[in-house]
PDB file of C-alpha atoms in Angstrom:
ATOM      1  CA  MET A  22       6.185   6.087 -32.308  1.00  0.00           C
ATOM      2  CA  LEU A  23       3.728   4.160 -29.892  1.00  0.00           C
ATOM      3  CA  HIS A  24       5.212   0.619 -28.601  1.00  0.00           C
ATOM      4  CA  PHE A  25       2.576  -1.893 -27.815  1.00  0.00           C
ATOM      5  CA  SER A  26       2.949  -5.416 -25.846  1.00  0.00           C
ATOM      6  CA  CYS A  27       0.575  -7.593 -24.329  1.00  0.00           C
ATOM      7  CA  ASP A  28      -0.718  -6.989 -21.089  1.00  0.00           C
ATOM      8  CA  VAL A  29      -0.714 -10.781 -20.580  1.00  0.00           C
ATOM      9  CA  CYS A  30       1.716 -12.499 -22.166  1.00  0.00           C
ATOM     10  CA  GLY A  31       3.961  -9.696 -22.375  1.00  0.00           C
ATOM     11  CA  LYS A  32       4.768 -10.171 -26.143  1.00  0.00           C
ATOM     12  CA  ASP A  33       6.032  -7.035 -27.876  1.00  0.00           C
ATOM     13  CA  LEU A  34       3.158  -6.644 -30.685  1.00  0.00           C
ATOM     14  CA  PRO A  35       4.321  -4.553 -33.985  1.00  0.00           C
ATOM     15  CA  GLU A  36       1.700  -2.097 -35.540  1.00  0.00           C
ATOM     16  CA  GLU A  37       1.559  -4.221 -38.516  1.00  0.00           C
ATOM     17  CA  ALA A  38       0.395  -7.160 -35.419  1.00  0.00           C
ATOM     18  CA  ALA A  39      -3.790  -7.506 -34.506  1.00  0.00           C
ATOM     19  CA  ARG A  40      -3.661  -5.752 -31.071  1.00  0.00           C
ATOM     20  CA  TYR A  41      -7.548  -6.068 -29.436  1.00  0.00           C
ATOM     21  CA  VAL A  42      -8.102  -3.702 -26.972  1.00  0.00           C
ATOM     22  CA  VAL A  43     -10.033  -4.885 -23.379  1.00  0.00           C
ATOM     23  CA  LYS A  44     -11.828  -1.885 -21.709  1.00  0.00           C
ATOM     24  CA  MET A  45     -13.163  -3.027 -18.442  1.00  0.00           C
ATOM     25  CA  GLU A  46     -15.033  -0.861 -15.081  1.00  0.00           C
ATOM     26  CA  ALA A  47     -15.720  -1.792 -11.746  1.00  0.00           C
ATOM     27  CA  PHE A  48     -17.414   0.117  -9.414  1.00  0.00           C
ATOM     28  CA  ALA A  49     -19.877  -0.586  -6.416  1.00  0.00           C
ATOM     29  CA  ALA A  50     -23.518  -1.615  -7.267  1.00  0.00           C
ATOM     30  CA  THR A  51     -26.413  -0.179  -5.296  1.00  0.00           C
ATOM     31  CA  ASN A  52     -29.821  -1.250  -4.148  1.00  0.00           C
ATOM     32  CA  PRO A  53     -32.368   1.689  -3.666  1.00  0.00           C
ATOM     33  CA  ALA A  54     -32.691   1.321  -0.048  1.00  0.00           C
ATOM     34  CA  GLU A  55     -36.419   1.592   1.157  1.00  0.00           C
ATOM     35  CA  ILE A  56     -37.545   3.977   4.034  1.00  0.00           C
ATOM     36  CA  THR A  57     -39.101   2.100   6.852  1.00  0.00           C
ATOM     37  CA  ASP A  58     -40.400   3.738  10.091  1.00  0.00           C
ATOM     38  CA  ASP A  59     -37.599   2.808  12.006  1.00  0.00           C
ATOM     39  CA  ASP A  60     -35.328   4.599   9.983  1.00  0.00           C
ATOM     40  CA  LEU A  61     -37.715   7.841  10.484  1.00  0.00           C
ATOM     41  CA  ASP A  62     -37.261   7.251  13.770  1.00  0.00           C
ATOM     42  CA  THR A  63     -33.669   6.776  15.028  1.00  0.00           C
ATOM     43  CA  ASP A  64     -31.358   9.714  15.872  1.00  0.00           C
ATOM     44  CA  HIS A  65     -28.995   9.300  12.562  1.00  0.00           C
ATOM     45  CA  VAL A  66     -27.102  12.548  14.301  1.00  0.00           C
ATOM     46  CA  GLU A  67     -26.987  10.801  17.609  1.00  0.00           C
ATOM     47  CA  GLU A  68     -25.380   7.779  16.145  1.00  0.00           C
ATOM     48  CA  MET A  69     -22.954   9.690  13.457  1.00  0.00           C
ATOM     49  CA  ALA A  70     -22.472  11.393  16.397  1.00  0.00           C
ATOM     50  CA  GLN A  71     -21.031   8.118  18.191  1.00  0.00           C
ATOM     51  CA  LEU A  72     -19.325   6.979  15.366  1.00  0.00           C
ATOM     52  CA  LEU A  73     -17.500   9.407  15.112  1.00  0.00           C
ATOM     53  CA  ASN A  74     -16.400   9.927  18.462  1.00  0.00           C
ATOM     54  CA  GLU A  75     -15.092   5.358  19.052  1.00  0.00           C
ATOM     55  CA  ILE A  76     -13.399   6.135  15.769  1.00  0.00           C
ATOM     56  CA  GLU A  77     -11.307   9.341  17.302  1.00  0.00           C
ATOM     57  CA  ASN A  78     -11.363   7.886  21.084  1.00  0.00           C
ATOM     58  CA  GLY A  79      -9.665   4.796  18.964  1.00  0.00           C
ATOM     59  CA  ASP A  80     -12.187   1.524  20.067  1.00  0.00           C
ATOM     60  CA  ARG A  81     -12.820   1.100  16.110  1.00  0.00           C
ATOM     61  CA  PRO A  82     -11.446   1.691  12.921  1.00  0.00           C
ATOM     62  CA  ALA A  83     -12.203   4.428  10.658  1.00  0.00           C
ATOM     63  CA  PRO A  84     -13.602   2.994   7.280  1.00  0.00           C
ATOM     64  CA  GLU A  85     -11.799   2.086   4.768  1.00  0.00           C
ATOM     65  CA  GLU A  86     -12.207   4.202   1.996  1.00  0.00           C
ATOM     66  CA  LEU A  87     -12.474   2.022  -1.833  1.00  0.00           C
ATOM     67  CA  PRO A  88     -12.878   4.028  -5.210  1.00  0.00           C
ATOM     68  CA  SER A  89     -16.400   4.341  -5.939  1.00  0.00           C
ATOM     69  CA  CYS A  90     -15.243   3.572  -9.813  1.00  0.00           C
ATOM     70  CA  SER A  91     -11.875   1.961 -11.777  1.00  0.00           C
ATOM     71  CA  LYS A  92     -11.130   2.361 -15.230  1.00  0.00           C
ATOM     72  CA  MET A  93      -9.117  -0.195 -16.715  1.00  0.00           C
ATOM     73  CA  ARG A  94      -7.872  -0.632 -20.659  1.00  0.00           C
ATOM     74  CA  PHE A  95      -5.246  -3.801 -21.245  1.00  0.00           C
ATOM     75  CA  ASP A  96      -3.624  -4.260 -25.126  1.00  0.00           C
ATOM     76  CA  LEU A  97      -3.706  -7.827 -25.880  1.00  0.00           C
ATOM     77  CA  CYS A  98      -2.620 -10.016 -28.404  1.00  0.00           C
ATOM     78  CA  LEU A  99      -4.344 -12.572 -30.742  1.00  0.00           C
ATOM     79  CA  GLY A 100      -3.756 -15.345 -28.939  1.00  0.00           C
ATOM     80  CA  CYS A 101      -4.330 -13.440 -25.711  1.00  0.00           C
ATOM     81  CA  PHE A 102      -8.159 -12.284 -27.112  1.00  0.00           C
ATOM     82  CA  ARG A 103      -8.886 -15.473 -28.623  1.00  0.00           C
ATOM     83  CA  LYS A 104      -8.250 -16.950 -24.450  1.00  0.00           C
ATOM     84  CA  PHE A 105      -9.742 -13.874 -22.996  1.00  0.00           C
ATOM     85  CA  ALA A 106     -12.819 -13.554 -25.170  1.00  0.00           C
ATOM     86  CA  LYS A 107     -13.557 -17.672 -24.628  1.00  0.00           C
ATOM     87  CA  ASP A 108     -13.477 -16.938 -20.960  1.00  0.00           C
ATOM     88  CA  PRO A 109     -13.266 -13.666 -19.598  1.00  0.00           C
ATOM     89  CA  LEU A 110     -13.300 -14.412 -15.794  1.00  0.00           C
ATOM     90  CA  SER A 111     -10.992 -17.057 -16.302  1.00  0.00           C
ATOM     91  CA  ARG A 112     -13.285 -19.947 -14.734  1.00  0.00           C
ATOM     92  CA  ASP A 113     -11.824 -23.125 -16.557  1.00  0.00           C
ATOM     93  CA  ALA A 114      -8.185 -21.941 -15.323  1.00  0.00           C
ATOM     94  CA  ALA A 115      -9.388 -21.966 -11.309  1.00  0.00           C
ATOM     95  CA  THR A 116     -11.318 -25.159 -11.957  1.00  0.00           C
ATOM     96  CA  ARG A 117      -7.709 -26.848 -13.883  1.00  0.00           C
ATOM     97  CA  PHE A 118      -5.576 -27.119 -10.740  1.00  0.00           C
ATOM     98  CA  ASP A 119      -4.321 -30.682 -10.612  1.00  0.00           C
ATOM     99  CA  PHE A 120      -2.719 -31.398  -7.757  1.00  0.00           C
ATOM    100  CA  SER A 121      -0.601 -34.239  -7.214  1.00  0.00           C
ATOM    101  CA  GLU A 122      -1.397 -37.332  -4.243  1.00  0.00           C
ATOM    102  CA  ASN A 123       1.024 -36.001  -1.160  1.00  0.00           C
TER     103      ASN A 123
END
């Protein structure tokens, strides 16, 4: 028997209760690059050799490797799903901070 709980509020979701699955996929968007005359004139092999040399010597940190794609899956109860459907990026929650005037 599978056990589900809401990934937002933590409430147990019995089998007969409404359960909503939210799937998200995040990936780097790329724009098609235009090749210019300068790109064709540049010696890219020499540039790469220089970059690798700087990384090996510690003059430059190695570039951070980011995942090319991240897939996520969340189980939500009815209440959390309604909140998510109304404001998926939580923009309203971010603007509701009410700081006291100290």
